[in-house]
Amino acid sequence: MVVIVIVAISIALALPSWRESIERRHVVSGAEQIASFISFARGEAIKRGQEVTVTWQSDGGHDEDWCIGLNLGTTECDCMETDPTDSDFCEIDDAPQRLIQSDFVDMDFEFFHAADNDSSFTFDPVRGLITNNEAGLFTSSYMFYLHNDMKISGQRLYELQIRINRTGRINICADDDRRSTIGGYEEC
């Protein structure tokens, strides 16, 4: 009976930390996947010698329904489009190129925030520089940020920002007040 009580207490103590670990991993994994996806776009532009456009759509704020897509050339694609025969479908060489909320977490989980709700930018095919500055995208402190849904004292524990500068350099960083909870990322 004593062993059962000890096991039950151990499980009860471990569950909250397990949930926090899962939430932190969602944020880190999401930020790294988005940064890798954008880095892939830049690499494709240079490799192919052709412009690649990154497009995202979001309802604004802490959105539960968002996407990011890639398309060859300077034409924006519709990353919400699911029909590959549609001319707005996000693809490169007939392969779908989009990230959506459900790739990361359940659809009812707030996770993503974009500096601009619906926008795009294009990578130059020679040096991978960003060739357009639609709506002053690169004057904002962040391009995207991702966060968990768990709060303590009204503040989310885990948040990472994705910043992109005009040269195409991608940086993942954390606010000073959340850096200790995520770990391994420089301060924004």
CSV table of C-alpha atoms in Angstrom, one decimal:
chain,number,residue,atom,x,y,z
A,1,MET,CA,0.0,0.0,0.0
A,2,VAL,CA,2.9,2.4,0.8
A,3,VAL,CA,4.4,1.7,-2.6
A,4,ILE,CA,1.1,2.6,-4.3
A,5,VAL,CA,0.9,5.8,-2.4
A,6,ILE,CA,4.4,6.8,-3.2
A,7,VAL,CA,3.9,6.1,-6.9
A,8,ALA,CA,0.6,8.1,-6.9
A,9,ILE,CA,2.3,11.1,-5.2
A,10,SER,CA,5.2,10.9,-7.7
A,11,ILE,CA,2.8,10.8,-10.7
A,12,ALA,CA,0.9,13.8,-9.2
A,13,LEU,CA,4.0,15.8,-8.9
A,14,ALA,CA,5.4,14.9,-12.3
A,15,LEU,CA,2.3,15.6,-14.4
A,16,PRO,CA,2.4,19.5,-14.2
A,17,SER,CA,6.1,19.5,-15.1
A,18,TRP,CA,5.4,17.0,-18.0
A,19,ARG,CA,2.7,19.3,-19.4
A,20,GLU,CA,5.0,22.3,-19.1
A,21,SER,CA,7.7,20.4,-21.0
A,22,ILE,CA,5.2,19.5,-23.8
A,23,GLU,CA,4.1,23.2,-24.0
A,24,ARG,CA,7.7,24.4,-24.2
A,25,ARG,CA,8.6,21.8,-26.8
A,26,HIS,CA,5.6,22.9,-29.0
A,27,VAL,CA,6.9,26.5,-29.0
A,28,VAL,CA,10.5,25.6,-29.7
A,29,SER,CA,9.6,23.1,-32.4
A,30,GLY,CA,7.2,25.5,-34.0
A,31,ALA,CA,9.7,28.4,-34.1
A,32,GLU,CA,12.4,26.2,-35.5
A,33,GLN,CA,10.1,24.7,-38.2
A,34,ILE,CA,9.0,28.2,-39.3
A,35,ALA,CA,12.6,29.5,-39.3
A,36,SER,CA,13.7,26.4,-41.3
A,37,PHE,CA,10.8,26.8,-43.7
A,38,ILE,CA,11.8,30.4,-44.5
A,39,SER,CA,15.5,29.4,-44.7
A,40,PHE,CA,14.4,26.8,-47.2
A,41,ALA,CA,12.7,29.5,-49.3
A,42,ARG,CA,15.9,31.6,-49.3
A,43,GLY,CA,18.0,28.5,-50.3
A,44,GLU,CA,15.6,27.6,-53.1
A,45,ALA,CA,15.8,31.1,-54.5
A,46,ILE,CA,19.6,31.0,-54.6
A,47,LYS,CA,19.8,27.4,-55.8
A,48,ARG,CA,17.3,27.9,-58.6
A,49,GLY,CA,18.4,31.4,-59.6
A,50,GLN,CA,14.7,32.4,-59.3
A,51,GLU,CA,12.8,34.5,-56.8
A,52,VAL,CA,10.8,32.7,-54.1
A,53,THR,CA,7.9,34.5,-52.3
A,54,VAL,CA,6.9,33.8,-48.7
A,55,THR,CA,3.3,34.6,-48.0
A,56,TRP,CA,1.3,34.3,-44.7
A,57,GLN,CA,-2.2,34.8,-43.7
A,58,SER,CA,-3.6,35.4,-40.2
A,59,ASP,CA,-6.7,37.0,-38.8
A,60,GLY,CA,-4.5,39.1,-36.6
A,61,GLY,CA,-3.8,39.1,-32.9
A,62,HIS,CA,-3.2,35.7,-31.3
A,63,ASP,CA,-4.7,33.8,-34.2
A,64,GLU,CA,-6.0,30.3,-34.2
A,65,ASP,CA,-6.1,29.9,-38.0
A,66,TRP,CA,-3.0,30.9,-39.8
A,67,CYS,CA,-0.7,29.6,-42.6
A,68,ILE,CA,2.6,30.3,-44.3
A,69,GLY,CA,3.3,29.3,-47.9
A,70,LEU,CA,6.0,29.5,-50.6
A,71,ASN,CA,5.8,30.0,-54.3
A,72,LEU,CA,8.3,30.4,-57.1
A,73,GLY,CA,8.4,33.9,-58.6
A,74,THR,CA,7.0,37.1,-57.2
A,75,THR,CA,3.4,36.1,-57.1
A,76,GLU,CA,1.8,35.6,-53.7
A,77,CYS,CA,0.1,32.2,-53.1
A,78,ASP,CA,-2.9,31.5,-51.0
A,79,CYS,CA,-1.7,29.2,-48.2
A,80,MET,CA,-5.3,28.5,-47.1
A,81,GLU,CA,-6.0,27.0,-50.5
A,82,THR,CA,-6.1,23.2,-50.3
A,83,ASP,CA,-6.8,22.4,-54.0
A,84,PRO,CA,-3.5,21.7,-55.8
A,85,THR,CA,-5.1,22.4,-59.1
A,86,ASP,CA,-6.0,26.0,-58.1
A,87,SER,CA,-3.6,28.7,-59.5
A,88,ASP,CA,-3.1,30.2,-56.0
A,89,PHE,CA,-2.0,26.9,-54.4
A,90,CYS,CA,1.4,27.3,-52.6
A,91,GLU,CA,3.9,24.9,-54.3
A,92,ILE,CA,7.3,24.4,-55.7
A,93,ASP,CA,7.7,21.8,-58.4
A,94,ASP,CA,4.2,20.4,-57.8
A,95,ALA,CA,5.1,19.8,-54.1
A,96,PRO,CA,2.9,21.6,-51.5
A,97,GLN,CA,4.8,24.3,-49.6
A,98,ARG,CA,2.8,25.5,-46.7
A,99,LEU,CA,2.7,25.4,-42.9
A,100,ILE,CA,-0.6,25.6,-41.1
A,101,GLN,CA,-1.7,25.8,-37.5
A,102,SER,CA,-2.7,22.1,-37.3
A,103,ASP,CA,0.9,21.1,-38.3
A,104,PHE,CA,1.9,22.2,-34.8
A,105,VAL,CA,-1.0,22.1,-32.3
A,106,ASP,CA,-4.7,21.6,-32.1
A,107,MET,CA,-6.7,24.3,-34.0
A,108,ASP,CA,-8.3,25.7,-30.8
A,109,PHE,CA,-4.9,26.5,-29.3
A,110,GLU,CA,-3.6,30.1,-29.7
A,111,PHE,CA,-0.1,29.8,-30.9
A,112,PHE,CA,1.0,32.3,-33.5
A,113,HIS,CA,1.1,36.1,-34.0
A,114,ALA,CA,2.4,37.9,-37.1
A,115,ALA,CA,3.7,41.5,-37.2
A,116,ASP,CA,1.4,42.0,-40.2
A,117,ASN,CA,-1.8,40.0,-40.6
A,118,ASP,CA,-1.5,39.2,-44.3
A,119,SER,CA,1.7,39.9,-46.2
A,120,SER,CA,4.6,38.6,-48.1
A,121,PHE,CA,8.2,39.1,-49.1
A,122,THR,CA,10.4,37.8,-51.8
A,123,PHE,CA,13.9,36.4,-51.7
A,124,ASP,CA,16.3,37.6,-54.4
A,125,PRO,CA,17.8,34.8,-56.5
A,126,VAL,CA,21.4,36.1,-56.4
A,127,ARG,CA,22.2,36.7,-52.8
A,128,GLY,CA,19.0,35.7,-51.0
A,129,LEU,CA,18.2,39.3,-50.0
A,130,ILE,CA,14.7,40.4,-49.4
A,131,THR,CA,13.7,42.5,-52.4
A,132,ASN,CA,10.5,44.1,-51.2
A,133,ASN,CA,9.5,45.9,-48.0
A,134,GLU,CA,5.7,45.6,-48.1
A,135,ALA,CA,4.1,47.8,-45.4
A,136,GLY,CA,7.5,48.3,-43.6
A,137,LEU,CA,7.6,44.7,-42.5
A,138,PHE,CA,11.2,44.9,-41.4
A,139,THR,CA,10.8,47.9,-39.2
A,140,SER,CA,8.9,45.9,-36.6
A,141,SER,CA,10.7,44.2,-33.7
A,142,TYR,CA,9.5,40.7,-34.8
A,143,MET,CA,8.1,39.1,-37.9
A,144,PHE,CA,6.3,36.2,-36.0
A,145,TYR,CA,6.1,35.0,-32.5
A,146,LEU,CA,4.9,31.8,-31.1
A,147,HIS,CA,3.7,31.1,-27.6
A,148,ASN,CA,2.1,28.5,-25.4
A,149,ASP,CA,-1.5,28.7,-24.1
A,150,MET,CA,-0.6,28.0,-20.4
A,151,LYS,CA,-0.5,31.1,-18.2
A,152,ILE,CA,0.8,31.8,-14.8
A,153,SER,CA,-0.3,35.1,-13.2
A,154,GLY,CA,-1.8,36.2,-16.6
A,155,GLN,CA,1.5,35.8,-18.5
A,156,ARG,CA,2.4,33.0,-20.9
A,157,LEU,CA,5.4,31.0,-19.8
A,158,TYR,CA,6.9,30.2,-23.2
A,159,GLU,CA,7.3,32.5,-26.2
A,160,LEU,CA,9.8,32.8,-29.0
A,161,GLN,CA,10.1,35.5,-31.6
A,162,ILE,CA,11.2,35.0,-35.2
A,163,ARG,CA,13.0,38.0,-36.7
A,164,ILE,CA,14.1,38.3,-40.3
A,165,ASN,CA,16.3,41.2,-41.5
A,166,ARG,CA,16.6,42.6,-45.0
A,167,THR,CA,19.6,40.4,-45.8
A,168,GLY,CA,17.4,37.3,-45.2
A,169,ARG,CA,19.1,36.4,-41.9
A,170,ILE,CA,16.6,34.6,-39.6
A,171,ASN,CA,17.0,34.8,-35.8
A,172,ILE,CA,15.0,33.1,-33.1
A,173,CYS,CA,15.1,34.9,-29.7
A,174,ALA,CA,13.2,35.2,-26.4
A,175,ASP,CA,12.1,38.1,-24.4
A,176,ASP,CA,14.2,38.7,-21.3
A,177,ASP,CA,11.3,37.8,-18.9
A,178,ARG,CA,10.8,34.5,-20.7
A,179,ARG,CA,14.3,33.6,-21.6
A,180,SER,CA,14.9,31.6,-18.5
A,181,THR,CA,11.9,29.4,-19.1
A,182,ILE,CA,12.8,28.5,-22.7
A,183,GLY,CA,16.6,28.5,-22.4
A,184,GLY,CA,19.2,28.4,-25.2
A,185,TYR,CA,18.0,31.4,-27.1
A,186,GLU,CA,19.5,34.9,-27.0
A,187,GLU,CA,17.6,37.8,-25.7
A,188,CYS,CA,15.6,39.8,-28.2
